Amino acid sequence: MQAQRSDLTDHEARLNMSASDLKAQHFNYWIEAPAKINLTLDIKGKRPDGYHELETMMHQITLVDRIGFRRGGQGIRLNTDSPDIPADEQNLAYKAARLLFEKFNLQEGIQIFIEKNIPVGAGLAGGSTDAAAVLTGINRLFDLGLEEKQLLELGGGLGSDVPFCLLGGTALGRGRGEILTPIKNGPKLTIVLVKPDFQISTSEVYSDFRMDRVKKFPDNEAFISAWQSCDIISVSRQLNNVLESVSIQWHPRIADIKEQLCELGALNALMSGSGPSVFGIFTRYEIARQAWAHIKQQYPQTYLLSTYKKGEKYD
Ligand code: C5P
């Protein structure tokens, strides 16, 4: 017979607790860190600092990491449930914490836990969103009083996608991607996202990019107009990412997945960021669910998602 919780000693009850219960008890403040997809990505040219001048529509989706915090102890300690990311100072989330600790000369320590759900090296800003959540979390927990503008500036120093991850929602990114214009009043998307079982290096994709290999550039003005009219058919037609010209040449499987998503009912499909993740936009949830179930057999990292609505979670 199974023991009732009340029959157990404290120690036994603790052993019986699930890992997530333990995590929830130990890390008493949690923030959600959503992934982003690029609905358009245009490159306007190369900058003297080696980066590329972008014009890109970014959009948060319901694929989220959860970042747990606990004040106390000494220095910064980072843990994660993922074997795919470093749990030390190489992690962008650790760098984000160190930035604030040094800037504010914080004496009390912090423990950070990354519950990793966003695939790594996928073009989904997984590392950047964790770093953004750490900036937000430490700002709140230590009452640092940083305002959004200051956080965005600090985030931009950590990585091109960090400012968008701080701002959230849907936004047009210019410059390295850090000059942001929020785009309000869009539709709620139903998405199937596929992460094939290989990773792509963002810097290698950018360095192999050639303007003259792009067949068609995005029209961001037309995209924004379709977006704000909630015209999902036009939005789908305007999906365009110039980095596909590099990543698809290296990995033709990306094109196969796009085709497969469309055959299974997506209005259109696109690679996100520098890839290799591909997402399809659907009008009906049930069709999307069937497509998800089908593709998942071939690609285990397939997700049924939608537009993320900003929120945070306390456990
Ligand atoms: O800024 P972040 O570290 O995320 O960028 C990763 C790499 O992507 C950069 O080192 C650079 O090679 C490339 N990149 C770029 N132009 C951008 C953003 C990123 O060339 N606007």
Short mmCIF file of C-alpha atoms and ligand atoms in Angstrom, two decimals:
data_model
loop_
_atom_site.label_atom_id
_atom_site.label_comp_id
_atom_site.label_asym_id
_atom_site.label_seq_id
_atom_site.Cartn_x
_atom_site.Cartn_y
_atom_site.Cartn_z
CA MET A 1 0.00 0.00 0.00
CA GLN A 2 1.24 3.46 -0.83
CA ALA A 3 2.13 5.60 2.18
CA GLN A 4 0.06 8.72 2.70
CA ARG A 5 2.01 11.94 2.83
CA SER A 6 0.96 12.44 6.48
CA ASP A 7 2.57 9.09 7.44
CA LEU A 8 5.96 10.20 6.22
CA THR A 9 8.72 11.84 8.17
CA ASP A 10 9.94 15.17 6.85
CA HIS A 11 12.96 13.53 5.31
CA GLU A 12 10.92 10.81 3.57
CA ALA A 13 8.43 13.35 2.31
CA ARG A 14 11.29 15.34 0.84
CA LEU A 15 12.61 12.27 -0.96
CA ASN A 16 9.12 11.62 -2.28
CA MET A 17 8.82 15.12 -3.70
CA SER A 18 9.21 15.46 -7.41
CA ALA A 19 12.24 17.34 -8.67
CA SER A 20 9.95 20.16 -9.75
CA ASP A 21 8.44 20.45 -6.25
CA LEU A 22 11.92 20.72 -4.82
CA LYS A 23 12.84 23.32 -7.40
CA ALA A 24 9.68 25.29 -6.67
CA GLN A 25 10.42 25.25 -2.94
CA HIS A 26 14.04 26.25 -3.29
CA PHE A 27 13.75 28.88 -6.00
CA ASN A 28 11.00 31.11 -4.69
CA TYR A 29 10.77 33.59 -7.57
CA TRP A 30 10.21 32.52 -11.18
CA ILE A 31 10.14 34.39 -14.46
CA GLU A 32 9.07 33.03 -17.84
CA ALA A 33 11.53 33.51 -20.69
CA PRO A 34 9.76 33.05 -24.05
CA ALA A 35 11.39 32.18 -27.37
CA LYS A 36 11.20 34.53 -30.35
CA ILE A 37 10.66 33.88 -34.02
CA ASN A 38 11.47 36.23 -36.89
CA LEU A 39 8.44 36.79 -39.09
CA THR A 40 10.62 38.79 -41.48
CA LEU A 41 14.38 39.29 -41.55
CA ASP A 42 15.98 41.74 -43.95
CA ILE A 43 19.66 42.71 -44.16
CA LYS A 44 20.35 46.25 -45.31
CA GLY A 45 24.14 46.02 -45.37
CA LYS A 46 27.29 45.30 -43.39
CA ARG A 47 28.42 47.73 -40.70
CA PRO A 48 31.95 48.90 -39.92
CA ASP A 49 31.74 47.00 -36.58
CA GLY A 50 31.29 43.69 -38.46
CA TYR A 51 27.60 43.34 -37.59
CA HIS A 52 24.81 43.47 -40.17
CA GLU A 53 22.24 46.22 -40.38
CA LEU A 54 18.87 44.50 -39.90
CA GLU A 55 15.20 45.20 -40.33
CA THR A 56 13.33 42.33 -38.73
CA MET A 57 9.89 41.61 -37.29
CA MET A 58 10.28 39.67 -34.07
CA HIS A 59 7.50 37.88 -32.24
CA GLN A 60 7.35 36.03 -28.91
CA ILE A 61 5.85 32.55 -28.82
CA THR A 62 4.63 30.18 -26.11
CA LEU A 63 7.80 28.07 -26.03
CA VAL A 64 9.25 29.22 -22.69
CA ASP A 65 12.19 28.61 -20.41
CA ARG A 66 11.54 29.24 -16.72
CA ILE A 67 14.14 31.04 -14.68
CA GLY A 68 14.13 30.51 -10.90
CA PHE A 69 15.84 32.82 -8.40
CA ARG A 70 16.78 32.70 -4.74
CA ARG A 71 18.65 35.44 -2.95
CA GLY A 72 21.35 34.43 -0.49
CA GLY A 73 24.79 32.91 -0.14
CA GLN A 74 27.82 34.28 -1.90
CA GLY A 75 28.25 35.32 -5.53
CA ILE A 76 26.37 33.93 -8.55
CA ARG A 77 25.48 30.25 -8.75
CA LEU A 78 23.82 28.88 -11.88
CA ASN A 79 22.09 25.52 -12.33
CA THR A 80 20.07 24.03 -15.14
CA ASP A 81 18.17 20.87 -16.03
CA SER A 82 19.66 20.92 -19.53
CA PRO A 83 22.80 19.05 -20.64
CA ASP A 84 22.94 21.33 -23.70
CA ILE A 85 23.94 24.59 -22.03
CA PRO A 86 26.87 25.51 -19.79
CA ALA A 87 26.04 26.11 -16.11
CA ASP A 88 28.93 28.54 -15.60
CA GLU A 89 30.28 31.92 -16.65
CA GLN A 90 30.11 30.99 -20.35
CA ASN A 91 26.32 31.14 -20.15
CA LEU A 92 24.85 34.47 -21.32
CA ALA A 93 22.48 34.37 -18.32
CA TYR A 94 25.48 34.21 -15.98
CA LYS A 95 27.07 37.14 -17.86
CA ALA A 96 23.83 39.09 -17.38
CA ALA A 97 23.93 38.44 -13.62
CA ARG A 98 27.63 39.37 -13.41
CA LEU A 99 26.97 42.62 -15.27
CA LEU A 100 24.49 43.74 -12.58
CA PHE A 101 26.55 42.40 -9.68
CA GLU A 102 29.58 44.39 -10.83
CA LYS A 103 27.63 47.52 -11.75
CA PHE A 104 25.87 47.66 -8.38
CA ASN A 105 28.61 46.01 -6.30
CA LEU A 106 26.04 43.57 -4.87
CA GLN A 107 27.25 41.77 -1.75
CA GLU A 108 24.50 39.19 -1.16
CA GLY A 109 24.63 36.24 -3.55
CA ILE A 110 22.04 34.73 -5.89
CA GLN A 111 21.15 31.25 -7.08
CA ILE A 112 19.68 30.98 -10.55
CA PHE A 113 18.01 27.95 -12.13
CA ILE A 114 17.34 27.63 -15.86
CA GLU A 115 14.53 25.21 -16.71
CA LYS A 116 15.37 24.79 -20.39
CA ASN A 117 12.59 24.09 -22.85
CA ILE A 118 13.74 26.15 -25.83
CA PRO A 119 16.04 24.14 -28.14
CA VAL A 120 19.63 25.39 -28.25
CA GLY A 121 21.31 26.76 -31.42
CA ALA A 122 17.92 26.94 -33.06
CA GLY A 123 17.40 30.57 -34.13
CA LEU A 124 14.91 31.12 -31.29
CA ALA A 125 16.94 33.47 -29.05
CA GLY A 126 16.99 30.87 -26.26
CA GLY A 127 20.18 32.17 -24.64
CA SER A 128 19.15 35.81 -25.07
CA THR A 129 15.74 35.33 -23.45
CA ASP A 130 17.32 33.64 -20.40
CA ALA A 131 19.75 36.57 -20.09
CA ALA A 132 16.87 39.06 -20.40
CA ALA A 133 14.95 37.24 -17.64
CA VAL A 134 18.02 37.33 -15.38
CA LEU A 135 18.35 41.11 -15.87
CA THR A 136 14.65 41.55 -15.06
CA GLY A 137 14.75 39.15 -12.11
CA ILE A 138 17.83 40.62 -10.41
CA ASN A 139 16.56 44.17 -11.00
CA ARG A 140 13.38 43.27 -9.11
CA LEU A 141 14.81 41.00 -6.41
CA PHE A 142 17.54 43.47 -5.43
CA ASP A 143 15.38 46.56 -5.98
CA LEU A 144 17.96 48.08 -8.30
CA GLY A 145 15.47 50.55 -9.74
CA LEU A 146 16.61 50.10 -13.37
CA GLU A 147 14.02 51.38 -15.82
CA GLU A 148 13.15 49.74 -19.12
CA LYS A 149 15.40 52.08 -21.14
CA GLN A 150 18.44 51.27 -18.95
CA LEU A 151 17.71 47.53 -19.05
CA LEU A 152 17.45 47.67 -22.85
CA GLU A 153 20.82 49.39 -23.06
CA LEU A 154 22.49 46.85 -20.75
CA GLY A 155 20.83 44.01 -22.67
CA GLY A 156 22.14 45.33 -26.00
CA GLY A 157 25.68 44.97 -24.67
CA LEU A 158 25.08 41.28 -23.98
CA GLY A 159 23.62 40.30 -27.36
CA SER A 160 21.63 41.63 -30.31
CA ASP A 161 18.41 39.77 -29.38
CA VAL A 162 18.45 40.56 -25.64
CA PRO A 163 16.68 43.96 -25.92
CA PHE A 164 13.77 42.42 -27.83
CA CYS A 165 13.51 39.64 -25.25
CA LEU A 166 13.26 42.33 -22.55
CA LEU A 167 10.60 44.27 -24.42
CA GLY A 168 8.58 41.26 -25.56
CA GLY A 169 5.47 41.07 -27.72
CA THR A 170 5.96 41.91 -31.39
CA ALA A 171 8.44 44.52 -32.56
CA LEU A 172 10.37 45.77 -35.56
CA GLY A 173 14.09 45.60 -34.85
CA ARG A 174 16.62 47.79 -36.64
CA GLY A 175 20.35 48.30 -36.23
CA ARG A 176 21.80 45.05 -34.86
CA GLY A 177 18.20 44.22 -33.93
CA GLU A 178 18.31 46.31 -30.74
CA ILE A 179 16.58 49.48 -32.01
CA LEU A 180 13.00 48.49 -31.39
CA THR A 181 9.58 49.74 -32.43
CA PRO A 182 6.74 47.82 -30.75
CA ILE A 183 4.03 46.77 -33.21
CA LYS A 184 0.70 46.53 -31.43
CA ASN A 185 -2.72 45.10 -32.28
CA GLY A 186 -1.67 42.05 -34.27
CA PRO A 187 -3.36 38.66 -34.63
CA LYS A 188 -2.87 35.71 -32.30
CA LEU A 189 -0.96 33.15 -34.34
CA THR A 190 -1.28 29.37 -34.24
CA ILE A 191 2.13 27.91 -35.00
CA VAL A 192 3.80 24.57 -35.55
CA LEU A 193 7.54 24.87 -35.00
CA VAL A 194 10.06 22.23 -36.04
CA LYS A 195 13.65 22.08 -34.80
CA PRO A 196 15.62 19.58 -36.90
CA ASP A 197 18.36 17.64 -35.11
CA PHE A 198 21.26 19.90 -36.04
CA GLN A 199 22.41 23.33 -34.90
CA ILE A 200 23.59 26.30 -36.95
CA SER A 201 26.15 28.92 -35.91
CA THR A 202 24.63 32.39 -36.22
CA SER A 203 27.95 34.11 -36.87
CA GLU A 204 28.84 31.62 -39.65
CA VAL A 205 25.49 32.19 -41.38
CA TYR A 206 25.92 35.97 -41.26
CA SER A 207 29.49 35.79 -42.53
CA ASP A 208 28.44 33.68 -45.55
CA PHE A 209 25.54 35.98 -46.43
CA ARG A 210 25.67 37.62 -49.92
CA MET A 211 23.09 40.19 -51.01
CA ASP A 212 23.26 39.03 -54.65
CA ARG A 213 22.08 35.53 -53.70
CA VAL A 214 18.76 36.81 -52.32
CA LYS A 215 15.86 36.34 -54.74
CA LYS A 216 13.27 38.40 -52.87
CA PHE A 217 13.61 40.84 -49.97
CA PRO A 218 10.96 41.36 -47.26
CA ASP A 219 8.55 44.27 -47.51
CA ASN A 220 8.27 45.25 -43.85
CA GLU A 221 5.87 48.11 -44.53
CA ALA A 222 3.42 45.73 -46.21
CA PHE A 223 3.99 43.22 -43.41
CA ILE A 224 3.15 45.74 -40.68
CA SER A 225 0.05 46.90 -42.49
CA ALA A 226 -1.17 43.28 -42.85
CA TRP A 227 -0.25 42.61 -39.22
CA GLN A 228 -2.17 45.55 -37.86
CA SER A 229 -5.21 44.63 -39.98
CA CYS A 230 -4.98 41.11 -38.48
CA ASP A 231 -5.00 39.86 -42.09
CA ILE A 232 -3.45 36.47 -41.49
CA ILE A 233 -3.44 35.52 -45.19
CA SER A 234 -1.42 38.63 -46.10
CA VAL A 235 0.80 38.20 -43.05
CA SER A 236 1.59 34.67 -44.22
CA ARG A 237 2.35 35.85 -47.74
CA GLN A 238 4.78 38.45 -46.39
CA LEU A 239 6.87 35.98 -44.35
CA ASN A 240 10.43 36.32 -45.64
CA ASN A 241 13.89 35.73 -44.16
CA VAL A 242 16.94 36.54 -46.31
CA LEU A 243 19.17 34.25 -44.18
CA GLU A 244 17.37 31.28 -45.74
CA SER A 245 19.61 31.95 -48.77
CA VAL A 246 22.56 30.73 -46.67
CA SER A 247 21.07 28.14 -44.29
CA ILE A 248 18.97 26.31 -46.89
CA GLN A 249 21.98 25.98 -49.15
CA TRP A 250 23.90 24.33 -46.31
CA HIS A 251 20.93 22.27 -45.09
CA PRO A 252 18.31 21.57 -47.81
CA ARG A 253 16.27 19.77 -45.11
CA ILE A 254 15.09 23.22 -43.98
CA ALA A 255 13.33 23.63 -47.35
CA ASP A 256 11.86 20.12 -47.04
CA ILE A 257 10.35 20.97 -43.64
CA LYS A 258 8.86 24.21 -45.00
CA GLU A 259 7.27 22.25 -47.84
CA GLN A 260 6.00 19.58 -45.47
CA LEU A 261 4.36 22.17 -43.19
CA CYS A 262 2.58 23.75 -46.18
CA GLU A 263 1.43 20.33 -47.45
CA LEU A 264 -0.03 19.69 -43.99
CA GLY A 265 -2.11 22.86 -44.09
CA ALA A 266 0.13 25.79 -43.11
CA LEU A 267 -0.64 29.04 -44.93
CA ASN A 268 3.12 29.51 -45.22
CA ALA A 269 6.31 28.49 -43.42
CA LEU A 270 9.61 30.21 -42.70
CA MET A 271 12.98 29.63 -41.07
CA SER A 272 13.47 31.66 -37.85
CA GLY A 273 16.64 33.76 -37.38
CA SER A 274 19.70 32.00 -38.76
CA GLY A 275 17.90 28.66 -38.37
CA PRO A 276 17.52 25.81 -38.39
CA SER A 277 14.06 26.08 -36.74
CA VAL A 278 11.16 26.37 -39.14
CA PHE A 279 7.63 27.48 -38.25
CA GLY A 280 4.34 27.26 -40.11
CA ILE A 281 1.31 29.50 -39.57
CA PHE A 282 -2.12 27.86 -39.45
CA THR A 283 -5.63 29.28 -39.48
CA ARG A 284 -7.21 26.41 -37.57
CA TYR A 285 -5.97 24.87 -34.33
CA GLU A 286 -7.18 21.37 -35.22
CA ILE A 287 -5.29 21.33 -38.53
CA ALA A 288 -2.19 22.60 -36.72
CA ARG A 289 -2.54 19.88 -34.09
CA GLN A 290 -2.73 17.18 -36.77
CA ALA A 291 0.31 18.62 -38.58
CA TRP A 292 2.20 18.72 -35.24
CA ALA A 293 1.33 15.08 -34.47
CA HIS A 294 2.44 14.01 -37.95
CA ILE A 295 5.77 15.87 -38.12
CA LYS A 296 6.64 14.96 -34.53
CA GLN A 297 7.09 11.34 -35.60
CA GLN A 298 9.99 12.39 -37.83
CA TYR A 299 11.26 15.39 -35.82
CA PRO A 300 10.80 14.85 -32.05
CA GLN A 301 11.46 18.54 -31.37
CA THR A 302 8.19 19.71 -32.92
CA TYR A 303 5.98 22.10 -30.96
CA LEU A 304 2.38 23.29 -31.17
CA LEU A 305 2.49 26.94 -30.13
CA SER A 306 0.86 30.34 -30.30
CA THR A 307 1.54 34.01 -29.69
CA TYR A 308 2.93 34.62 -26.17
CA LYS A 309 1.11 37.04 -23.91
CA LYS A 310 3.38 38.76 -21.44
CA GLY A 311 3.13 37.48 -17.87
CA GLU A 312 5.18 36.26 -15.01
CA LYS A 313 4.79 33.43 -12.58
CA TYR A 314 5.32 33.06 -8.85
CA ASP A 315 5.49 29.59 -7.36
O1 C5P B 1 24.84 39.80 -30.94
P1 C5P B 1 24.97 38.31 -30.95
O2 C5P B 1 26.11 37.83 -30.10
O3 C5P B 1 23.69 37.62 -30.63
O4 C5P B 1 25.30 37.91 -32.44
C1 C5P B 1 25.87 36.67 -32.79
C2 C5P B 1 26.61 36.81 -34.10
O5 C5P B 1 25.69 37.04 -35.18
C3 C5P B 1 27.55 38.02 -34.15
O6 C5P B 1 28.81 37.67 -33.67
C4 C5P B 1 27.58 38.34 -35.62
O7 C5P B 1 28.51 37.50 -36.28
C5 C5P B 1 26.21 37.96 -36.12
N1 C5P B 1 25.29 39.10 -36.22
C6 C5P B 1 25.46 40.04 -37.24
N2 C5P B 1 24.59 41.09 -37.34
C7 C5P B 1 23.56 41.24 -36.46
C8 C5P B 1 23.37 40.29 -35.42
C9 C5P B 1 24.25 39.24 -35.33
O8 C5P B 1 26.38 39.92 -38.05
N3 C5P B 1 22.74 42.26 -36.60
#
